[in-house]
Tab-separated table of C-alpha atoms in Angstrom:
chain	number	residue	atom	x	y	z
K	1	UNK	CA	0.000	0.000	0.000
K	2	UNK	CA	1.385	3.112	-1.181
K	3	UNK	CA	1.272	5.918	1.799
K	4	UNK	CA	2.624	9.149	-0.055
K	5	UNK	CA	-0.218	11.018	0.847
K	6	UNK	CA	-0.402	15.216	0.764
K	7	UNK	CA	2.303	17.016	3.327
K	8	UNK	CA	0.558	18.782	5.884
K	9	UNK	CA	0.872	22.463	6.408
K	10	UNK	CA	4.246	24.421	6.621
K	11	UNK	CA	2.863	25.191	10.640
K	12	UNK	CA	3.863	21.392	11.185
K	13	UNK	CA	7.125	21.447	10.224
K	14	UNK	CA	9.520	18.988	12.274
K	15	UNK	CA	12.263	21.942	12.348
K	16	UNK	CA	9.576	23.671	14.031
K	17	UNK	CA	9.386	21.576	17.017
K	18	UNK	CA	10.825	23.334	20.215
K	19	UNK	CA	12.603	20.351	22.469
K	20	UNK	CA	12.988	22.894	25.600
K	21	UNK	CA	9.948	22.891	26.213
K	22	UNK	CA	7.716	21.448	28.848
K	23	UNK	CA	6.740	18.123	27.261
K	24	UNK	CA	2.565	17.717	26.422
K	25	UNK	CA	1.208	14.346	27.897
K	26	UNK	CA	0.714	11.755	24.935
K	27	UNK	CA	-1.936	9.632	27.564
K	28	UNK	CA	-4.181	8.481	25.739
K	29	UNK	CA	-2.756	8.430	22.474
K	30	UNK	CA	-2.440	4.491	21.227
K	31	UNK	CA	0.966	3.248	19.468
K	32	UNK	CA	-0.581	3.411	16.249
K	33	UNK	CA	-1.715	7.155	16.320
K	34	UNK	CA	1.769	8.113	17.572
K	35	UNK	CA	3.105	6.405	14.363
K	36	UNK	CA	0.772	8.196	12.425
K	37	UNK	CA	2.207	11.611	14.001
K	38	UNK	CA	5.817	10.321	13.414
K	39	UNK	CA	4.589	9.743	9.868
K	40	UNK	CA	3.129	12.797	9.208
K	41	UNK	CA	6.176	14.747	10.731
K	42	UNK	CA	8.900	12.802	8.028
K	43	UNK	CA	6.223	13.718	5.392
K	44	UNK	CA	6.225	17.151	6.528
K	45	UNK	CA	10.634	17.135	6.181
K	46	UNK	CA	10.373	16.063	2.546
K	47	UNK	CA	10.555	12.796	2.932
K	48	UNK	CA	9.576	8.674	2.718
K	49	UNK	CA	9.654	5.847	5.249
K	50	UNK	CA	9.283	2.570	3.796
K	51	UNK	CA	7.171	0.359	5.361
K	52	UNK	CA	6.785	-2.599	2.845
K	53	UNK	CA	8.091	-4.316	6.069
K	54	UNK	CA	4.555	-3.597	8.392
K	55	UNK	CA	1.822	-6.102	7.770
K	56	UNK	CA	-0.757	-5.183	5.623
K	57	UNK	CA	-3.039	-4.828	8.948
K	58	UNK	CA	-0.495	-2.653	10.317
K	59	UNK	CA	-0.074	-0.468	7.078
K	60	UNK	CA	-3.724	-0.632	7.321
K	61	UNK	CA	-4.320	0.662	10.783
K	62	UNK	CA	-1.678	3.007	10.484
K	63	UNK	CA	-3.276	4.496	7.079
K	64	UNK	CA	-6.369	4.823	9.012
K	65	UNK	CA	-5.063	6.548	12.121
K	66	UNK	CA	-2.980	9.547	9.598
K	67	UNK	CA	-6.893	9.551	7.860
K	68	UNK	CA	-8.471	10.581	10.925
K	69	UNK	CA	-5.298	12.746	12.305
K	70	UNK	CA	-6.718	16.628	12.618
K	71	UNK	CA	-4.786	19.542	13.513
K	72	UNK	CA	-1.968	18.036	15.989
K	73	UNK	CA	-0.956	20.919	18.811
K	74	UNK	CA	2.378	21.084	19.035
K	75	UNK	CA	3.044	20.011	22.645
K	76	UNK	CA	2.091	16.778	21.255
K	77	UNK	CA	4.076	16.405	18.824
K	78	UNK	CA	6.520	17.204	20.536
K	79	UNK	CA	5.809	14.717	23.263
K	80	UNK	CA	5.502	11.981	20.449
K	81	UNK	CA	9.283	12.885	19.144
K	82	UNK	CA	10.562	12.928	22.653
K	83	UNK	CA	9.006	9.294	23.165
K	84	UNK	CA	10.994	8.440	19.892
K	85	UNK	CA	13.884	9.706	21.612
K	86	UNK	CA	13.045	7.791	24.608
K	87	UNK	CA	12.772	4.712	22.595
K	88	UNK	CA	15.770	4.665	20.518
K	89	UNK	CA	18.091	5.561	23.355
K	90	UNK	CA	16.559	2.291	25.092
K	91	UNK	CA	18.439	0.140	22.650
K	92	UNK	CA	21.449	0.406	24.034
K	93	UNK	CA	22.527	-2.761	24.069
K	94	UNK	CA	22.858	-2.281	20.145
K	95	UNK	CA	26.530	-1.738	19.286
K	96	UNK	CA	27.784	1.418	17.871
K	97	UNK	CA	27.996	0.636	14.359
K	98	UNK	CA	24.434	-0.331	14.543
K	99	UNK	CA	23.386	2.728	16.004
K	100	UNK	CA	25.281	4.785	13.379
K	101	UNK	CA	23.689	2.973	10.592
K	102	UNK	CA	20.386	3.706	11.957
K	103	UNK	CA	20.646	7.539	12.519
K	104	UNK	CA	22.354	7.892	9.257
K	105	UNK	CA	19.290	6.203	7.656
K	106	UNK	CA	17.245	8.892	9.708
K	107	UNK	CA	19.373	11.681	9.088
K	108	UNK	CA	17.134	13.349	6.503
K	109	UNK	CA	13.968	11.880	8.095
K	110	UNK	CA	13.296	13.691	11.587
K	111	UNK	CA	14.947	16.453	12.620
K	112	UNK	CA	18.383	17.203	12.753
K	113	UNK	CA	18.826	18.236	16.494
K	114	UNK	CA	17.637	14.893	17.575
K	115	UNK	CA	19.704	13.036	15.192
K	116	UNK	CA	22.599	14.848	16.620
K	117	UNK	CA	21.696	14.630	20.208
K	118	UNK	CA	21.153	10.658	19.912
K	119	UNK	CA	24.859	10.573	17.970
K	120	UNK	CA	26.420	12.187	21.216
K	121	UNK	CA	24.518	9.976	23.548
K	122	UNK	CA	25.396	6.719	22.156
K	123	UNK	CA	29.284	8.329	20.699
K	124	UNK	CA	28.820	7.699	17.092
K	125	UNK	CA	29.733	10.052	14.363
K	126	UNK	CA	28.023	10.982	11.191
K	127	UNK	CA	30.630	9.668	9.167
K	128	UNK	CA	29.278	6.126	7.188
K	129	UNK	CA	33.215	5.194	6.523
K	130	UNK	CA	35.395	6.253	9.845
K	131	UNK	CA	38.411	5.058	8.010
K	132	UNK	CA	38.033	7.968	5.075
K	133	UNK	CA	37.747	10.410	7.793
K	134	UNK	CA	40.798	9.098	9.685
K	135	UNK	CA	42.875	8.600	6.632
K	136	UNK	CA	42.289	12.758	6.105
K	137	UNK	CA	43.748	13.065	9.259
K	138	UNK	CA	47.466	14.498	9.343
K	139	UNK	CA	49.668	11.744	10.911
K	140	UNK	CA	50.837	14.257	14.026
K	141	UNK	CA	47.654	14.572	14.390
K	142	UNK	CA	46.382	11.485	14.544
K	143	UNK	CA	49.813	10.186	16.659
K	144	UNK	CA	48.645	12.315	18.906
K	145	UNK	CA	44.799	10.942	18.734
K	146	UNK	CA	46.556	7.455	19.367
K	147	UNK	CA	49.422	8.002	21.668
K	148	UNK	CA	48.086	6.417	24.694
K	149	UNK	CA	46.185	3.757	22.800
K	150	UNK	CA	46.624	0.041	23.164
K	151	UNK	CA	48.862	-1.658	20.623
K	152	UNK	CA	46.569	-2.577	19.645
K	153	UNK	CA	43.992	-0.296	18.841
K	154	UNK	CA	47.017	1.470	16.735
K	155	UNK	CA	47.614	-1.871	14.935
K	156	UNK	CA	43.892	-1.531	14.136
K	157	UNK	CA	44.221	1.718	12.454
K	158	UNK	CA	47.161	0.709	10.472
K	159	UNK	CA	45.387	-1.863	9.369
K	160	UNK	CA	43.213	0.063	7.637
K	161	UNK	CA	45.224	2.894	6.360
K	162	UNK	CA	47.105	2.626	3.127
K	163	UNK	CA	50.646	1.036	3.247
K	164	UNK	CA	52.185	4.779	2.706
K	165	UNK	CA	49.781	6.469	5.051
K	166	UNK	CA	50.202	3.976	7.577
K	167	UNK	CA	54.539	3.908	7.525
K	168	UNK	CA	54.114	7.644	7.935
K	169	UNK	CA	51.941	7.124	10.705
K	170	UNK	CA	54.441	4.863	12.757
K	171	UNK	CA	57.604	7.304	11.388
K	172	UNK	CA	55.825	9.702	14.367
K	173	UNK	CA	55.616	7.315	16.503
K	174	UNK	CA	58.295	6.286	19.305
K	175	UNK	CA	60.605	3.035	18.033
K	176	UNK	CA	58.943	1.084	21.248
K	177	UNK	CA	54.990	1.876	20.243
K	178	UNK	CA	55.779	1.483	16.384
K	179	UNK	CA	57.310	-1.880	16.802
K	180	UNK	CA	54.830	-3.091	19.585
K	181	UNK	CA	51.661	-1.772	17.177
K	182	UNK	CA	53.436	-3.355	13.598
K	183	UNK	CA	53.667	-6.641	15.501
K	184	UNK	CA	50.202	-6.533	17.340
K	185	UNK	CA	48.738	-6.360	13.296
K	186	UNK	CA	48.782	-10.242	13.148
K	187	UNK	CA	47.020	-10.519	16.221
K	188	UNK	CA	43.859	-8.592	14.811
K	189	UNK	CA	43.296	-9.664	11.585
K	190	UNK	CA	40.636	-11.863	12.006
K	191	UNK	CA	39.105	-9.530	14.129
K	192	UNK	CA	35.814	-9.207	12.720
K	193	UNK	CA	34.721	-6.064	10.080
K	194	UNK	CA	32.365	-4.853	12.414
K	195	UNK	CA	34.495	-4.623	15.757
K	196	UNK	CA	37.255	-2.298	13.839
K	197	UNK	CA	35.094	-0.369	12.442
K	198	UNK	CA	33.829	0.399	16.181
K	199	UNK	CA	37.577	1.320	16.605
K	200	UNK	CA	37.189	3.630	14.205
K	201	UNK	CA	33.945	5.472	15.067
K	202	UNK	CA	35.279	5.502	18.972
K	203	UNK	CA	38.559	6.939	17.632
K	204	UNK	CA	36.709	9.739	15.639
K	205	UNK	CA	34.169	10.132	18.612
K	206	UNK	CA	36.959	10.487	21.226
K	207	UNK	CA	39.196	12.820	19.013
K	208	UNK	CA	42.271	12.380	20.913
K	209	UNK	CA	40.456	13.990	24.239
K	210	UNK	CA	41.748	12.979	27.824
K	211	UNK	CA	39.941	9.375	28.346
K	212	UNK	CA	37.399	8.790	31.598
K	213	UNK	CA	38.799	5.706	32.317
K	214	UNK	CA	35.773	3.058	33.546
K	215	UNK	CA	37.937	1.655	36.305
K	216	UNK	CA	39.515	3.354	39.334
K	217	UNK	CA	42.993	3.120	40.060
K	218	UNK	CA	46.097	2.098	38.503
K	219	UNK	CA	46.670	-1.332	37.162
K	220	UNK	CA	49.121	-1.541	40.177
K	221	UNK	CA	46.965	-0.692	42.712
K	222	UNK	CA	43.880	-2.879	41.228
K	223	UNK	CA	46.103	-6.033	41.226
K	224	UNK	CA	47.747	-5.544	44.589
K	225	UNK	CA	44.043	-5.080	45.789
K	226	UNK	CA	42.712	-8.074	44.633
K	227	UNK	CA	45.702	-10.189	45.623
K	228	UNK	CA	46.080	-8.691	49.244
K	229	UNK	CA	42.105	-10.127	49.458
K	230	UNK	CA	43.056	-13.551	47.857
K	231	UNK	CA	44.717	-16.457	49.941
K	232	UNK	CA	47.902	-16.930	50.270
K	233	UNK	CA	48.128	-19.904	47.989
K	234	UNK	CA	46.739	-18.153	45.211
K	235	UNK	CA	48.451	-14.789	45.181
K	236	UNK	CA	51.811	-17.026	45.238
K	237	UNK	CA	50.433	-18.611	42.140
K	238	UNK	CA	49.548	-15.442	40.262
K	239	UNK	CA	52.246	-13.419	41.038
K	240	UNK	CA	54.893	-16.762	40.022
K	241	UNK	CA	52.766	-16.826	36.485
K	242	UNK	CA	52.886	-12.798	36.573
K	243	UNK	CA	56.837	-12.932	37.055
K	244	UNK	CA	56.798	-15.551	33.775
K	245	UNK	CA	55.534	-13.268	31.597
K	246	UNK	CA	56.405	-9.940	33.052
K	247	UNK	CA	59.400	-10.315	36.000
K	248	UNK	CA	59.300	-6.388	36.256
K	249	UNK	CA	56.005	-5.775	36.403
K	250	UNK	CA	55.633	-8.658	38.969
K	251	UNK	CA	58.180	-6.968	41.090
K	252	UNK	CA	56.494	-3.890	41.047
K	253	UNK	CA	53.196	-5.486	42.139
K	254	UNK	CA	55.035	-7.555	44.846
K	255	UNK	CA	56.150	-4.252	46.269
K	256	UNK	CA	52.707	-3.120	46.001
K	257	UNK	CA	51.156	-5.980	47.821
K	258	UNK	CA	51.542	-6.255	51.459
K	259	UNK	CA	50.920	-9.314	53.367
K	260	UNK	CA	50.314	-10.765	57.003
K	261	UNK	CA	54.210	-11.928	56.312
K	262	UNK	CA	55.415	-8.747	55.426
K	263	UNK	CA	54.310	-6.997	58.507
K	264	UNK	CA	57.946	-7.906	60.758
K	265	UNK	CA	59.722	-6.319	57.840
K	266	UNK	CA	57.712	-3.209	56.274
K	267	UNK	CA	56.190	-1.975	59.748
K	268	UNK	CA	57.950	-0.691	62.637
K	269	UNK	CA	57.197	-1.450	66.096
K	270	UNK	CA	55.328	1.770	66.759
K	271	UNK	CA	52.426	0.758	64.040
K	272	UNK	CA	51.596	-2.357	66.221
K	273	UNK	CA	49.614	-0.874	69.051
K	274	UNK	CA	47.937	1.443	66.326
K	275	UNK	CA	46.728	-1.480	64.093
K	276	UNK	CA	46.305	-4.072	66.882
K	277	UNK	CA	43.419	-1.987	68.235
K	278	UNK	CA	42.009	-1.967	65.288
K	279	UNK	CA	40.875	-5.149	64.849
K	280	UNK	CA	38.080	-7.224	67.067
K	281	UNK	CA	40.280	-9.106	69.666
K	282	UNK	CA	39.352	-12.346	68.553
K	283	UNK	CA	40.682	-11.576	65.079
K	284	UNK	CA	44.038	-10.969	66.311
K	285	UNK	CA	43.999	-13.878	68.350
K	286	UNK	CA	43.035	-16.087	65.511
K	287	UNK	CA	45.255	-14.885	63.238
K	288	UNK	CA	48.503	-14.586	65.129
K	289	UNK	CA	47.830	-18.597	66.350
K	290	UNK	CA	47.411	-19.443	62.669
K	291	UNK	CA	50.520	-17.784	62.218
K	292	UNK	CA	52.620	-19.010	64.915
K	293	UNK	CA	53.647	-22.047	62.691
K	294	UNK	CA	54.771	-20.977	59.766
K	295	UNK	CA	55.346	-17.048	60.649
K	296	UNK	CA	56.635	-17.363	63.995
K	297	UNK	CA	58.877	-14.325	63.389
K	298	UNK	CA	55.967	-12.145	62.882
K	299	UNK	CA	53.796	-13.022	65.815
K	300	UNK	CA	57.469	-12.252	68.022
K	301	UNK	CA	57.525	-9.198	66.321
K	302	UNK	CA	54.185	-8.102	66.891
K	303	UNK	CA	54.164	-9.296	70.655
K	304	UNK	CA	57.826	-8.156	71.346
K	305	UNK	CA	56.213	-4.249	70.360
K	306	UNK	CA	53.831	-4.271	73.250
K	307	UNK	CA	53.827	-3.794	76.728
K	308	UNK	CA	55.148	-7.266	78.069
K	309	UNK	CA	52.059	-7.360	80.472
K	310	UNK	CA	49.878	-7.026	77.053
K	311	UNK	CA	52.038	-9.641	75.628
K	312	UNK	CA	52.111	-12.361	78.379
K	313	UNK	CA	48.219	-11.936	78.135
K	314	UNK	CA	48.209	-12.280	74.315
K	315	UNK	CA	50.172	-15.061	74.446
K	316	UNK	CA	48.132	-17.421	76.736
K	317	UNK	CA	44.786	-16.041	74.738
K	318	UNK	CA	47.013	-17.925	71.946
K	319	UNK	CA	47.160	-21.375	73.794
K	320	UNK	CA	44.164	-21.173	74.886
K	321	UNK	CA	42.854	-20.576	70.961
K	322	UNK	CA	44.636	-23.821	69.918
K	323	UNK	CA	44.623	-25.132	66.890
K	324	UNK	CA	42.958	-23.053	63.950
K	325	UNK	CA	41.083	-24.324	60.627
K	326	UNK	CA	43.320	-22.845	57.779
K	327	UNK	CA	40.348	-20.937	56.138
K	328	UNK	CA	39.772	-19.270	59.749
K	329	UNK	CA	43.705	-18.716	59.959
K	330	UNK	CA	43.593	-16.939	56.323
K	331	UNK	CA	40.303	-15.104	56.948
K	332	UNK	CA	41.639	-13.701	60.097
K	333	UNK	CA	45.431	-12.455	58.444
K	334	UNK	CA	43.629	-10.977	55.588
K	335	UNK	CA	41.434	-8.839	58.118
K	336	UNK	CA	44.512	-7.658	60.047
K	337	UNK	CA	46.673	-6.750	57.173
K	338	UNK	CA	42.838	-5.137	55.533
K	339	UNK	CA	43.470	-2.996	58.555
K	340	UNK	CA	46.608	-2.135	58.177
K	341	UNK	CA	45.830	-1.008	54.537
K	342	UNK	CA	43.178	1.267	56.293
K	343	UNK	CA	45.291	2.548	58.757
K	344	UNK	CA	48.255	3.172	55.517
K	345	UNK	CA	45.401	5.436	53.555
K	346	UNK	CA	44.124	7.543	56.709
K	347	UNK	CA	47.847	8.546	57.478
K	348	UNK	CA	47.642	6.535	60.612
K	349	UNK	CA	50.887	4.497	59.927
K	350	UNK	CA	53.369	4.078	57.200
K	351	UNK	CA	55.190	1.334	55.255
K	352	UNK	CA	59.379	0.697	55.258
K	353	UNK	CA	60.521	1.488	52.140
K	354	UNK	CA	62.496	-1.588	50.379
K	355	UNK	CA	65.839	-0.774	49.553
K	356	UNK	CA	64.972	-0.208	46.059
K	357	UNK	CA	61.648	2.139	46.381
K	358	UNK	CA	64.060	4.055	48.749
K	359	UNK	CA	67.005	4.105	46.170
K	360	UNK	CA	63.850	5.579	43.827
């Protein structure tokens, strides 16, 4: 059914529609008369949906409802444009390149404010072919767009560039990121079309502005936080696979970790009293028996800093304890040193440098 019926009057205009204002209630208005409105506002722009695609009860019904559509004020419409809004936004779990291809298609269809607004919501550009637009792009410029990029991401790009637009590219780059991105090329291509052409929309859409990073923290920091909260047994195991791959990295985390074990060694004796308050008393009785074993050295330590009446009493709170199930033992150290972290942050106490953060 063919639906190209007269334009309305000029008064209806979609560029007319005013999105500051306060919103007109669309209750009572049924889905198909707000498609008839949307309708009527892309005839009024000049231009054609296709809707070969609706059944031909739904062409039907929606015929009917532009039929009967009077005089629309324009609150409503521009409550029924706002709902559009509303509705395309809600599919966000579509992927960028998706989203792009459907405002392009609308780009000449509703009006051009929304378009534009819905592009910088969902951080996809007009563009239909990112790489063209990066390609234009002079290579300081777009080193500059990439410098803090994943391998990568810049292998990505090169990729995609021409063979003498992408070895002018690199020729900006530092030796270190130009050989790390040239190599990182045969570990992306069979990355699928789709995926680098997000890479290139995101690139366009970021335009070399200071990333908001979605986690918080420093690689460092993040790791060292989850392995002070994992057991013993498995932070041993990640940071010996860690030191396979990457022995300097490892050491940094190592140094950035710290440990029921490391407590005779990076605390000194006045941080005791200060972080054995802060823990329940039956945490620090648990975990210094758990740790009389194995880390004998560091339950001396931490009784030879107190009082030796605070001691003597600590230390028969310890028999008494007896023996302690391992996952009790671990829970308990990892509470203690938890502390300690605490205690580290609010200023309360302080860590002994190793002899190479100190030679730093």
């Amino acid at each position: 059914m063919d639906l190209a019926f007269t334009p309305v009057p000029s008064s209806l205009d979609v560029a007319a529609v005013d999105f500051d204002r306060e919103l007109a209630s669309t209750e009572g208005y049924s889905p198909s008369q707000k498609a008839a409105i949307i309708l009527r506002l892309v005839k009024s722009a000049g231009a054609r949906l296709n809707l070969s695609g609706f059944s031909p009860t739904a062409q039907t019904r929606l015929a009917k409802e532009y039929i009967s559509l009077g005089m629309i004020d324009d609150g409503i419409l521009d409550a029924v444009t706002n709902e559009l809004e509303v509705q395309i936004a809600k599919g966000g779990a579509a992927s960028p390149s998706q989203v792009g291809a459907a405002l392009n298609d609308l780009e000449d269809q509703i009006e051009q404010g929304l378009v534009q607004r819905m592009r910088d919501q969902h951080g996809v550009r007009a563009s239909k072919n990112p790489w063209e637009e990066i390609a234009e792009k002079p290579n300081a410029e777009l080193a500059k767009i990439l410098q803090n990029e994943h391998p990568k991401i810049i292998s990505s790009v090169l990729s995609k560039l021409s063979p003498e637009k992408a070895s002018g590219l690199i020729s900006v780059f530092p030796e270190e990121i130009s050989s790390a991105a040239t190599y990182a090329i045969s570990e992306v291509e069979n990355a699928p079309g789709d995926i680098i052409d997000q890479i290139g929309s995101a690139i366009l859409a970021g335009g070399g502005k200071p990333k908001t990073s979605a986690f918080d923290g420093q690689p460092v920091d993040i790791i060292a936080g989850i392995l002070n909260a994992s057991t013993a047994s498995q932070r041993d195991g990640i940071l010996e696979s860690l030191g396979a791959v990457d022995a300097d990295f490892a050491k940094i985390v190592r140094e950035a970790i710290f440990t029921f074990g490391d407590i005779g060694t990076r605390l000194d004796a006045a941080a005791v009293p200060i972080f054995t308050r802060a823990v329940p008393n039956d945490i620090l009785i648990t975990a210094l028996a758990a740790a009389q074993a194995e880390m004998g050295e560091v339950v001396e330590f931490i009784l030879g800093s107190m009082s030796s009446r605070m001691a003597d009493q600590l230390r028969e709170e310890i028999s008494e304890r007896g023996e302690v199930e391992l996952a009790d033992g671990e829970d308990a150290m990892m509470q203690l040193t938890k502390a300690i972290g605490v205690l580290k942050d609010q200023g309360e106490i302080d860590y002994i440098k190793s002899d190479d953060q100190a030679e730093d």
